[in-house]
Amino acid sequence: MAPRLFAESGADLELVGIQKRFPGFTAIEELSLTIPAGSFFALLGPSGCGKTTTLRLVAGLEEATAGRILIGGRDVTTTKPFQRPVNTVFQSYALFPHMSIIDNVSFGLRRRRIPDAFGKAHEALRLVELDHLAARKPSQLSGGQQQRVALARAIVNRPALLLLDEPLGALDLKLRRQMQLELKSIQEEVGLTFLHVTHDQEEAMTMADTVAVMNKGRIEQLGPPDALYDLPRTAFVANFLGQSNLFTGPVVATTADSISVDIEGHRIVVPKARAQRHSGEVTIGVRPEKLSIHLAEPATVAGGNLLGPGRIVDVSFGGVSTQYLLAIPGLGTVVVFVQNLGAGPLLAEGAEAWVSWKVEHGFGLEDEPLPTSRFPSDADTASIAVQKKRAILSELEEA
Ligand code: ATP
């Protein structure tokens, strides 16, 4: 295990039945969660779902309408912000422009007359690998370096809990990815508890031990990133954390360990253990990268599900993989990711194709199915090919 540069470890955070109402608007419906000491916890959700409000409640910048907040077992619900063992790193670095980096980082310690403020600040700067730039002014650093200084300035206070509010939002994509890995390794090194809010699903999955997906002031699902991705329980999680193909239909047969769902005449099998509901109308799904494309109808798909034929209506080359949209009459479009093992896309627009996947890769949601036959997927709303696809689909359906 990496040596701990800071002796104190983080404290756990408990939110118990938190509700936050603003005049005329409830931002947090009901929130209860426990974040274990020393963990990297991400609150992930779309704009306006209540992430920042949650952080502000923990920091003491907002007062909860109901519920309790405990840090390291101590009830801090009514404690003033500066009395909480918490520091926040925001998207804007908010460094003092006229002060050197070392003066910025040591500022809080010096103001509180903590002994050896400069020594501690240098130690924090070494941690973010910027000690060699300690004499510079913030304007002489890049955005990523300034963000690391902001992190050092928060860590140097040795808070039990570090709150990160979209701290990498202002950085370009490449730097953001690099900083994600650095932030994760710094957290492992210092052993503090990090609570990070972001709307970037890749960021949450890359860094956090535990991700809580938030929607409209509630946590929809919480768990380790790989488990959430593998087995989303709601349509919102299935499409917010990555993309999913979702289909709705009645359960027409069950065995001891699987259910069969009729999707517009196609029989799709899902393991019972991976399906939240086992009877009636259900919504089932599969991730795009779990699908295989076939240009001729396979004679058999042992242990698998098959859909088709359909027509490829869009091909988007994405470097690592190619995204195909397959329009299947009666079913809408299916998104397929195929790894680019050759020089470019394998299939062309207009080709007839089938898709198959292993039964063990399907999942069944707990949502009551929508009245329409299927949920719109991300690709439906995001792809520039939507109009074209719809036209071909209606042509196919008319034929
Ligand atoms: P973003 O990613 O855009 O920052 P968020 O998930 O952090 O979004 P919050 O800032 O927590 O969202 O806001 C949650 C909801 O509460 C929003 O609908 C917002 O408009 C509302 N809200 C936040 N602060 C107030 C306030 N002071 N008064 C009234 N409504 C507020």
Short mmCIF file of C-alpha atoms and ligand atoms in Angstrom, two decimals:
data_model
loop_
_atom_site.label_atom_id
_atom_site.label_comp_id
_atom_site.label_asym_id
_atom_site.label_seq_id
_atom_site.Cartn_x
_atom_site.Cartn_y
_atom_site.Cartn_z
CA MET A 1 0.00 0.00 0.00
CA ALA A 2 1.18 3.54 -0.80
CA PRO A 3 2.64 5.40 2.19
CA ARG A 4 0.26 7.91 3.71
CA LEU A 5 1.70 11.41 3.56
CA PHE A 6 -0.91 12.74 5.93
CA ALA A 7 -1.46 10.99 9.19
CA GLU A 8 -5.15 11.67 9.66
CA SER A 9 -7.51 9.57 7.61
CA GLY A 10 -10.88 10.77 6.39
CA ALA A 11 -14.05 10.47 8.38
CA ASP A 12 -17.21 8.88 7.20
CA LEU A 13 -20.16 11.00 6.16
CA GLU A 14 -23.74 10.12 6.94
CA LEU A 15 -26.77 11.85 5.47
CA VAL A 16 -29.94 10.77 7.24
CA GLY A 17 -33.31 11.61 5.65
CA ILE A 18 -32.11 14.90 4.18
CA GLN A 19 -34.66 17.10 2.49
CA LYS A 20 -34.07 20.54 1.03
CA ARG A 21 -36.89 22.82 0.00
CA PHE A 22 -36.34 26.22 -1.55
CA PRO A 23 -39.33 28.55 -1.74
CA GLY A 24 -41.58 26.89 -4.31
CA PHE A 25 -39.10 24.12 -5.18
CA THR A 26 -37.92 20.89 -3.58
CA ALA A 27 -34.31 20.32 -4.64
CA ILE A 28 -33.71 17.20 -2.48
CA GLU A 29 -36.66 14.90 -1.94
CA GLU A 30 -35.17 12.42 0.50
CA LEU A 31 -31.53 11.53 0.71
CA SER A 32 -29.94 8.99 3.00
CA LEU A 33 -26.49 7.62 2.46
CA THR A 34 -23.31 6.64 4.23
CA ILE A 35 -19.91 7.30 2.70
CA PRO A 36 -17.24 5.18 4.37
CA ALA A 37 -14.05 6.83 5.66
CA GLY A 38 -11.27 6.97 3.08
CA SER A 39 -13.49 6.34 0.08
CA PHE A 40 -13.87 8.25 -3.16
CA PHE A 41 -17.58 8.75 -3.62
CA ALA A 42 -19.13 10.35 -6.73
CA LEU A 43 -22.57 11.90 -6.96
CA LEU A 44 -23.45 11.70 -10.63
CA GLY A 45 -26.46 13.27 -12.27
CA PRO A 46 -27.76 15.70 -14.87
CA SER A 47 -27.84 19.45 -14.40
CA GLY A 48 -30.35 20.49 -11.75
CA CYS A 49 -30.71 17.09 -10.06
CA GLY A 50 -29.48 18.45 -6.71
CA LYS A 51 -25.77 17.56 -6.64
CA THR A 52 -24.45 20.99 -5.70
CA THR A 53 -27.23 21.49 -3.18
CA THR A 54 -26.14 18.24 -1.49
CA LEU A 55 -22.52 19.43 -1.32
CA ARG A 56 -23.58 22.83 0.02
CA LEU A 57 -25.61 21.10 2.74
CA VAL A 58 -22.59 19.02 3.75
CA ALA A 59 -20.36 22.11 3.74
CA GLY A 60 -22.90 23.99 5.86
CA LEU A 61 -23.59 26.62 3.19
CA GLU A 62 -27.28 25.60 3.09
CA GLU A 63 -29.50 24.47 5.90
CA ALA A 64 -31.46 21.23 5.45
CA THR A 65 -35.25 21.46 5.72
CA ALA A 66 -35.24 18.03 7.38
CA GLY A 67 -32.73 15.34 8.27
CA ARG A 68 -29.31 15.08 9.89
CA ILE A 69 -25.70 15.25 8.73
CA LEU A 70 -22.95 13.41 10.62
CA ILE A 71 -19.22 13.60 9.92
CA GLY A 72 -17.07 11.01 11.66
CA GLY A 73 -20.04 10.18 13.90
CA ARG A 74 -20.46 13.80 15.04
CA ASP A 75 -23.76 15.53 14.29
CA VAL A 76 -22.89 18.72 12.37
CA THR A 77 -26.42 19.54 11.15
CA THR A 78 -26.46 22.89 12.93
CA THR A 79 -22.70 23.53 12.98
CA LYS A 80 -21.31 26.62 11.19
CA PRO A 81 -19.39 25.97 7.94
CA PHE A 82 -15.99 26.95 9.36
CA GLN A 83 -16.49 24.56 12.29
CA ARG A 84 -16.97 21.55 10.02
CA PRO A 85 -13.94 19.37 9.14
CA VAL A 86 -14.63 19.98 5.47
CA ASN A 87 -12.93 21.75 2.55
CA THR A 88 -14.32 22.36 -0.93
CA VAL A 89 -12.58 22.52 -4.30
CA PHE A 90 -14.69 24.30 -6.90
CA GLN A 91 -14.58 24.42 -10.68
CA SER A 92 -13.13 27.94 -10.49
CA TYR A 93 -9.80 27.73 -8.74
CA ALA A 94 -10.27 31.06 -6.91
CA LEU A 95 -6.56 31.49 -6.17
CA PHE A 96 -5.38 34.89 -4.96
CA PRO A 97 -3.82 36.37 -8.14
CA HIS A 98 -1.38 38.69 -6.39
CA MET A 99 0.09 35.94 -4.16
CA SER A 100 2.68 33.31 -5.10
CA ILE A 101 1.63 29.67 -5.22
CA ILE A 102 3.27 28.89 -1.87
CA ASP A 103 1.58 31.91 -0.26
CA ASN A 104 -1.76 30.76 -1.66
CA VAL A 105 -1.37 27.23 -0.33
CA SER A 106 -0.08 28.28 3.09
CA PHE A 107 -2.60 31.14 3.47
CA GLY A 108 -5.20 29.33 5.60
CA LEU A 109 -2.58 27.76 7.86
CA ARG A 110 -0.80 31.07 8.41
CA ARG A 111 -4.05 32.83 9.20
CA ARG A 112 -4.83 30.21 11.84
CA ARG A 113 -1.24 30.46 13.12
CA ILE A 114 -0.56 26.76 12.53
CA PRO A 115 3.12 25.99 13.11
CA ASP A 116 5.30 25.21 10.09
CA ALA A 117 2.71 26.55 7.60
CA PHE A 118 5.26 26.81 4.78
CA GLY A 119 6.67 23.32 5.40
CA LYS A 120 3.18 21.84 5.25
CA ALA A 121 2.33 23.85 2.13
CA HIS A 122 5.48 22.58 0.38
CA GLU A 123 4.53 19.03 1.35
CA ALA A 124 1.07 19.51 -0.21
CA LEU A 125 2.61 21.02 -3.34
CA ARG A 126 4.98 18.06 -3.63
CA LEU A 127 1.94 15.82 -3.52
CA VAL A 128 0.44 17.52 -6.57
CA GLU A 129 3.93 17.66 -8.17
CA LEU A 130 4.10 21.45 -8.29
CA ASP A 131 6.59 22.30 -5.58
CA HIS A 132 9.11 23.43 -8.20
CA LEU A 133 6.67 26.20 -9.22
CA ALA A 134 6.01 27.41 -5.65
CA ALA A 135 7.40 30.90 -6.31
CA ARG A 136 5.24 31.59 -9.37
CA LYS A 137 1.99 33.56 -9.49
CA PRO A 138 -1.25 31.78 -10.51
CA SER A 139 -1.31 33.58 -13.89
CA GLN A 140 2.01 31.90 -14.74
CA LEU A 141 0.44 28.42 -14.46
CA SER A 142 -1.77 26.45 -16.85
CA GLY A 143 -5.40 25.71 -15.97
CA GLY A 144 -4.57 22.16 -14.90
CA GLN A 145 -1.70 23.36 -12.71
CA GLN A 146 -3.93 25.99 -11.07
CA GLN A 147 -6.49 23.30 -10.35
CA ARG A 148 -3.79 21.21 -8.69
CA VAL A 149 -2.78 24.21 -6.57
CA ALA A 150 -6.44 24.59 -5.52
CA LEU A 151 -6.37 20.92 -4.53
CA ALA A 152 -3.13 21.35 -2.57
CA ARG A 153 -4.65 24.37 -0.80
CA ALA A 154 -7.64 22.26 0.27
CA ILE A 155 -5.60 19.19 1.27
CA VAL A 156 -3.12 21.19 3.35
CA ASN A 157 -5.90 21.91 5.84
CA ARG A 158 -6.22 18.16 6.38
CA PRO A 159 -9.99 18.17 6.28
CA ALA A 160 -11.64 14.89 7.23
CA LEU A 161 -13.79 15.31 4.16
CA LEU A 162 -12.91 16.93 0.85
CA LEU A 163 -15.80 18.13 -1.31
CA LEU A 164 -15.13 18.43 -5.02
CA ASP A 165 -17.68 20.40 -7.04
CA GLU A 166 -17.01 19.67 -10.74
CA PRO A 167 -13.36 20.59 -10.08
CA LEU A 168 -12.20 19.54 -13.53
CA GLY A 169 -15.04 21.16 -15.47
CA ALA A 170 -12.95 24.03 -16.82
CA LEU A 171 -10.18 21.83 -18.22
CA ASP A 172 -9.97 20.53 -21.76
CA LEU A 173 -10.79 16.89 -22.34
CA LYS A 174 -7.25 15.49 -22.45
CA LEU A 175 -6.12 17.37 -19.34
CA ARG A 176 -9.33 16.40 -17.58
CA ARG A 177 -8.68 12.71 -18.22
CA GLN A 178 -5.10 13.08 -16.95
CA MET A 179 -6.24 14.99 -13.85
CA GLN A 180 -8.87 12.33 -13.11
CA LEU A 181 -6.15 9.71 -12.75
CA GLU A 182 -3.95 12.06 -10.72
CA LEU A 183 -6.78 13.03 -8.40
CA LYS A 184 -7.55 9.37 -7.81
CA SER A 185 -3.96 8.55 -6.94
CA ILE A 186 -3.69 11.61 -4.66
CA GLN A 187 -6.82 10.48 -2.84
CA GLU A 188 -5.32 7.01 -2.37
CA GLU A 189 -2.12 8.57 -1.09
CA VAL A 190 -3.70 10.96 1.44
CA GLY A 191 -6.48 8.57 2.47
CA LEU A 192 -9.03 11.36 2.98
CA THR A 193 -12.72 10.90 2.19
CA PHE A 194 -13.56 12.55 -1.14
CA LEU A 195 -17.11 13.47 -2.16
CA HIS A 196 -17.10 14.47 -5.79
CA VAL A 197 -20.07 15.80 -7.77
CA THR A 198 -20.09 15.62 -11.53
CA HIS A 199 -22.40 15.24 -14.52
CA ASP A 200 -19.63 13.44 -16.42
CA GLN A 201 -20.29 9.72 -16.23
CA GLU A 202 -16.85 8.74 -17.46
CA GLU A 203 -15.28 10.94 -14.77
CA ALA A 204 -17.39 9.34 -12.06
CA MET A 205 -16.65 5.81 -13.27
CA THR A 206 -12.90 6.42 -13.67
CA MET A 207 -12.33 7.88 -10.24
CA ALA A 208 -14.89 6.74 -7.71
CA ASP A 209 -15.07 3.56 -5.62
CA THR A 210 -18.79 4.18 -5.32
CA VAL A 211 -21.08 6.09 -7.67
CA ALA A 212 -24.54 7.32 -6.71
CA VAL A 213 -26.68 8.19 -9.72
CA MET A 214 -28.97 11.09 -8.82
CA ASN A 215 -32.16 12.08 -10.59
CA LYS A 216 -34.61 14.79 -9.56
CA GLY A 217 -33.41 15.07 -5.98
CA ARG A 218 -33.20 11.34 -5.32
CA ILE A 219 -30.54 8.64 -5.60
CA GLU A 220 -31.76 6.16 -8.20
CA GLN A 221 -28.98 3.62 -7.73
CA LEU A 222 -25.69 3.38 -5.90
CA GLY A 223 -22.77 0.99 -6.09
CA PRO A 224 -19.30 0.32 -7.49
CA PRO A 225 -19.10 1.74 -11.05
CA ASP A 226 -18.65 -1.63 -12.79
CA ALA A 227 -21.62 -3.16 -10.95
CA LEU A 228 -23.86 -0.18 -11.79
CA TYR A 229 -22.84 -0.32 -15.42
CA ASP A 230 -23.34 -4.08 -15.62
CA LEU A 231 -26.73 -4.14 -13.96
CA PRO A 232 -28.65 -0.87 -14.12
CA ARG A 233 -31.99 -1.09 -12.38
CA THR A 234 -33.80 1.83 -14.01
CA ALA A 235 -34.05 3.25 -17.53
CA PHE A 236 -32.55 6.49 -16.24
CA VAL A 237 -29.42 4.74 -14.93
CA ALA A 238 -29.21 2.50 -18.02
CA ASN A 239 -29.01 5.57 -20.24
CA PHE A 240 -27.22 8.06 -18.00
CA LEU A 241 -24.36 5.72 -17.23
CA GLY A 242 -23.38 4.74 -20.78
CA GLN A 243 -25.91 3.80 -23.43
CA SER A 244 -28.41 0.96 -23.51
CA ASN A 245 -30.78 -0.71 -25.93
CA LEU A 246 -34.12 -1.03 -24.15
CA PHE A 247 -37.17 -3.01 -25.27
CA THR A 248 -40.55 -3.46 -23.65
CA GLY A 249 -42.86 -6.45 -23.93
CA PRO A 250 -44.79 -9.08 -21.95
CA VAL A 251 -43.16 -11.99 -20.13
CA VAL A 252 -44.48 -15.03 -22.05
CA ALA A 253 -42.58 -17.87 -20.35
CA THR A 254 -40.47 -18.47 -17.27
CA THR A 255 -38.12 -21.23 -16.19
CA ALA A 256 -36.32 -21.72 -12.89
CA ASP A 257 -33.63 -19.27 -13.93
CA SER A 258 -34.85 -17.19 -16.85
CA ILE A 259 -37.74 -15.19 -18.26
CA SER A 260 -38.73 -14.98 -21.94
CA VAL A 261 -40.07 -11.69 -23.18
CA ASP A 262 -41.95 -11.19 -26.43
CA ILE A 263 -40.54 -8.15 -28.21
CA GLU A 264 -42.68 -7.59 -31.31
CA GLY A 265 -42.60 -11.30 -32.19
CA HIS A 266 -38.97 -11.87 -31.12
CA ARG A 267 -38.47 -14.13 -28.09
CA ILE A 268 -35.78 -12.62 -25.84
CA VAL A 269 -34.42 -14.50 -22.83
CA VAL A 270 -33.08 -12.71 -19.72
CA PRO A 271 -31.64 -14.41 -16.61
CA LYS A 272 -34.04 -14.11 -13.67
CA ALA A 273 -31.17 -13.07 -11.44
CA ARG A 274 -30.55 -10.06 -13.69
CA ALA A 275 -34.21 -9.04 -14.05
CA GLN A 276 -35.97 -6.93 -11.41
CA ARG A 277 -39.47 -8.04 -12.53
CA HIS A 278 -40.49 -11.53 -13.66
CA SER A 279 -44.06 -11.10 -14.95
CA GLY A 280 -46.33 -8.76 -16.85
CA GLU A 281 -44.99 -6.01 -19.10
CA VAL A 282 -41.29 -5.53 -18.52
CA THR A 283 -38.48 -3.46 -19.98
CA ILE A 284 -35.29 -5.32 -20.75
CA GLY A 285 -31.96 -4.07 -22.02
CA VAL A 286 -28.51 -4.84 -23.33
CA ARG A 287 -25.41 -2.65 -23.70
CA PRO A 288 -24.32 -1.75 -27.28
CA GLU A 289 -20.86 -3.31 -26.95
CA LYS A 290 -22.36 -6.66 -25.93
CA LEU A 291 -24.02 -7.04 -29.35
CA SER A 292 -22.56 -8.92 -32.33
CA ILE A 293 -23.57 -7.95 -35.86
CA HIS A 294 -24.27 -10.59 -38.53
CA LEU A 295 -24.67 -9.91 -42.24
CA ALA A 296 -26.56 -13.18 -42.77
CA GLU A 297 -29.11 -14.69 -40.42
CA PRO A 298 -27.22 -17.07 -38.11
CA ALA A 299 -28.64 -20.61 -38.23
CA THR A 300 -28.53 -20.86 -34.43
CA VAL A 301 -27.38 -18.61 -31.61
CA ALA A 302 -26.65 -21.04 -28.80
CA GLY A 303 -27.27 -19.45 -25.39
CA GLY A 304 -28.09 -16.19 -27.08
CA ASN A 305 -30.77 -13.80 -28.32
CA LEU A 306 -31.22 -12.72 -31.91
CA LEU A 307 -32.96 -9.68 -33.39
CA GLY A 308 -33.40 -8.84 -37.06
CA PRO A 309 -33.28 -8.44 -39.90
CA GLY A 310 -32.77 -4.70 -39.91
CA ARG A 311 -30.99 -2.14 -42.00
CA ILE A 312 -27.86 -0.20 -40.96
CA VAL A 313 -28.94 3.43 -41.09
CA ASP A 314 -25.90 5.12 -39.63
CA VAL A 315 -22.19 4.37 -39.26
CA SER A 316 -20.12 6.62 -36.97
CA PHE A 317 -16.41 5.90 -36.90
CA GLY A 318 -15.07 6.69 -33.41
CA GLY A 319 -11.44 5.58 -33.57
CA VAL A 320 -11.48 2.81 -30.98
CA SER A 321 -14.86 1.55 -32.08
CA THR A 322 -17.55 2.17 -34.67
CA GLN A 323 -21.15 2.87 -33.69
CA TYR A 324 -23.78 1.34 -35.94
CA LEU A 325 -27.48 2.15 -35.78
CA LEU A 326 -29.57 -0.76 -36.95
CA ALA A 327 -33.23 -0.01 -37.75
CA ILE A 328 -35.39 -3.07 -37.11
CA PRO A 329 -39.02 -2.82 -38.29
CA GLY A 330 -41.39 -2.70 -35.32
CA LEU A 331 -38.54 -2.29 -32.83
CA GLY A 332 -36.94 1.03 -33.65
CA THR A 333 -33.18 1.37 -33.67
CA VAL A 334 -30.57 -0.71 -31.95
CA VAL A 335 -27.15 0.77 -31.16
CA VAL A 336 -24.13 -1.48 -31.65
CA PHE A 337 -20.48 -0.71 -30.81
CA VAL A 338 -17.92 -2.76 -32.71
CA GLN A 339 -14.27 -2.57 -31.81
CA ASN A 340 -12.12 -1.44 -34.76
CA LEU A 341 -9.75 -4.34 -35.15
CA GLY A 342 -9.19 -3.53 -38.84
CA ALA A 343 -8.53 -0.30 -40.72
CA GLY A 344 -12.03 1.18 -40.50
CA PRO A 345 -15.75 0.40 -40.29
CA LEU A 346 -16.60 -3.13 -41.41
CA LEU A 347 -20.13 -2.51 -42.57
CA ALA A 348 -21.71 0.11 -44.80
CA GLU A 349 -24.93 2.05 -44.44
CA GLY A 350 -27.87 0.30 -46.05
CA ALA A 351 -26.57 -3.26 -45.33
CA GLU A 352 -29.05 -5.81 -44.00
CA ALA A 353 -27.98 -7.17 -40.62
CA TRP A 354 -28.96 -9.10 -37.48
CA VAL A 355 -27.73 -8.64 -33.94
CA SER A 356 -27.20 -11.26 -31.27
CA TRP A 357 -26.05 -11.28 -27.65
CA LYS A 358 -25.46 -13.78 -24.90
CA VAL A 359 -28.41 -14.26 -22.57
CA GLU A 360 -26.14 -13.55 -19.59
CA HIS A 361 -25.57 -9.96 -20.83
CA GLY A 362 -29.21 -8.88 -20.77
CA PHE A 363 -30.84 -7.10 -17.84
CA GLY A 364 -34.41 -6.34 -16.77
CA LEU A 365 -35.46 -3.02 -15.23
CA GLU A 366 -37.67 -2.30 -12.24
CA ASP A 367 -39.46 0.66 -13.91
CA GLU A 368 -43.11 0.35 -14.75
CA PRO A 369 -42.93 0.25 -18.57
CA LEU A 370 -43.90 3.44 -20.35
CA PRO A 371 -47.15 3.34 -22.36
CA THR A 372 -45.12 3.49 -25.59
CA SER A 373 -43.57 0.25 -26.76
CA ARG A 374 -40.00 1.28 -25.99
CA PHE A 375 -37.89 3.90 -24.24
CA PRO A 376 -36.01 6.41 -26.33
CA SER A 377 -32.30 5.73 -26.07
CA ASP A 378 -29.51 8.32 -25.92
CA ALA A 379 -28.67 7.56 -29.49
CA ASP A 380 -32.22 8.42 -30.55
CA THR A 381 -31.96 11.90 -29.21
CA ALA A 382 -28.26 12.51 -29.74
CA SER A 383 -27.49 11.16 -33.17
CA ILE A 384 -27.47 13.49 -36.12
CA ALA A 385 -28.80 10.54 -38.13
CA VAL A 386 -32.14 10.57 -36.29
CA GLN A 387 -34.15 12.15 -39.10
CA LYS A 388 -32.60 9.95 -41.74
CA LYS A 389 -33.10 6.86 -39.63
CA ARG A 390 -36.76 7.66 -38.98
CA ALA A 391 -37.39 8.12 -42.71
CA ILE A 392 -35.80 4.74 -43.55
CA LEU A 393 -37.64 3.12 -40.66
CA SER A 394 -41.03 4.33 -41.85
CA GLU A 395 -40.12 3.21 -45.39
CA LEU A 396 -39.30 -0.24 -44.02
CA GLU A 397 -42.49 -0.35 -42.03
CA GLU A 398 -44.58 0.65 -45.04
CA ALA A 399 -42.89 -1.99 -47.27
P1 ATP B 1 -25.58 21.53 -12.04
O1 ATP B 1 -24.88 20.30 -12.52
O2 ATP B 1 -26.21 22.31 -13.16
O3 ATP B 1 -24.77 22.39 -11.12
P2 ATP B 1 -26.97 20.40 -9.75
O4 ATP B 1 -27.36 18.98 -9.85
O5 ATP B 1 -25.75 20.72 -8.98
O6 ATP B 1 -26.87 21.03 -11.20
P3 ATP B 1 -28.34 22.10 -7.90
O7 ATP B 1 -27.48 23.30 -8.06
O8 ATP B 1 -28.17 21.29 -6.68
O9 ATP B 1 -28.22 21.17 -9.17
O10 ATP B 1 -29.85 22.56 -8.00
C1 ATP B 1 -30.93 21.65 -7.83
C2 ATP B 1 -32.23 22.36 -8.10
O11 ATP B 1 -32.50 23.29 -7.05
C3 ATP B 1 -32.23 23.15 -9.41
O12 ATP B 1 -33.48 22.97 -10.03
C4 ATP B 1 -32.03 24.56 -8.95
O13 ATP B 1 -32.67 25.47 -9.83
C5 ATP B 1 -32.71 24.58 -7.58
N1 ATP B 1 -32.07 25.57 -6.70
C6 ATP B 1 -30.77 25.59 -6.31
N2 ATP B 1 -30.54 26.64 -5.47
C7 ATP B 1 -31.72 27.26 -5.33
C8 ATP B 1 -32.16 28.44 -4.60
N3 ATP B 1 -31.31 29.12 -3.82
N4 ATP B 1 -33.46 28.78 -4.71
C9 ATP B 1 -34.32 28.08 -5.47
N5 ATP B 1 -33.99 26.97 -6.18
C10 ATP B 1 -32.72 26.58 -6.12
#
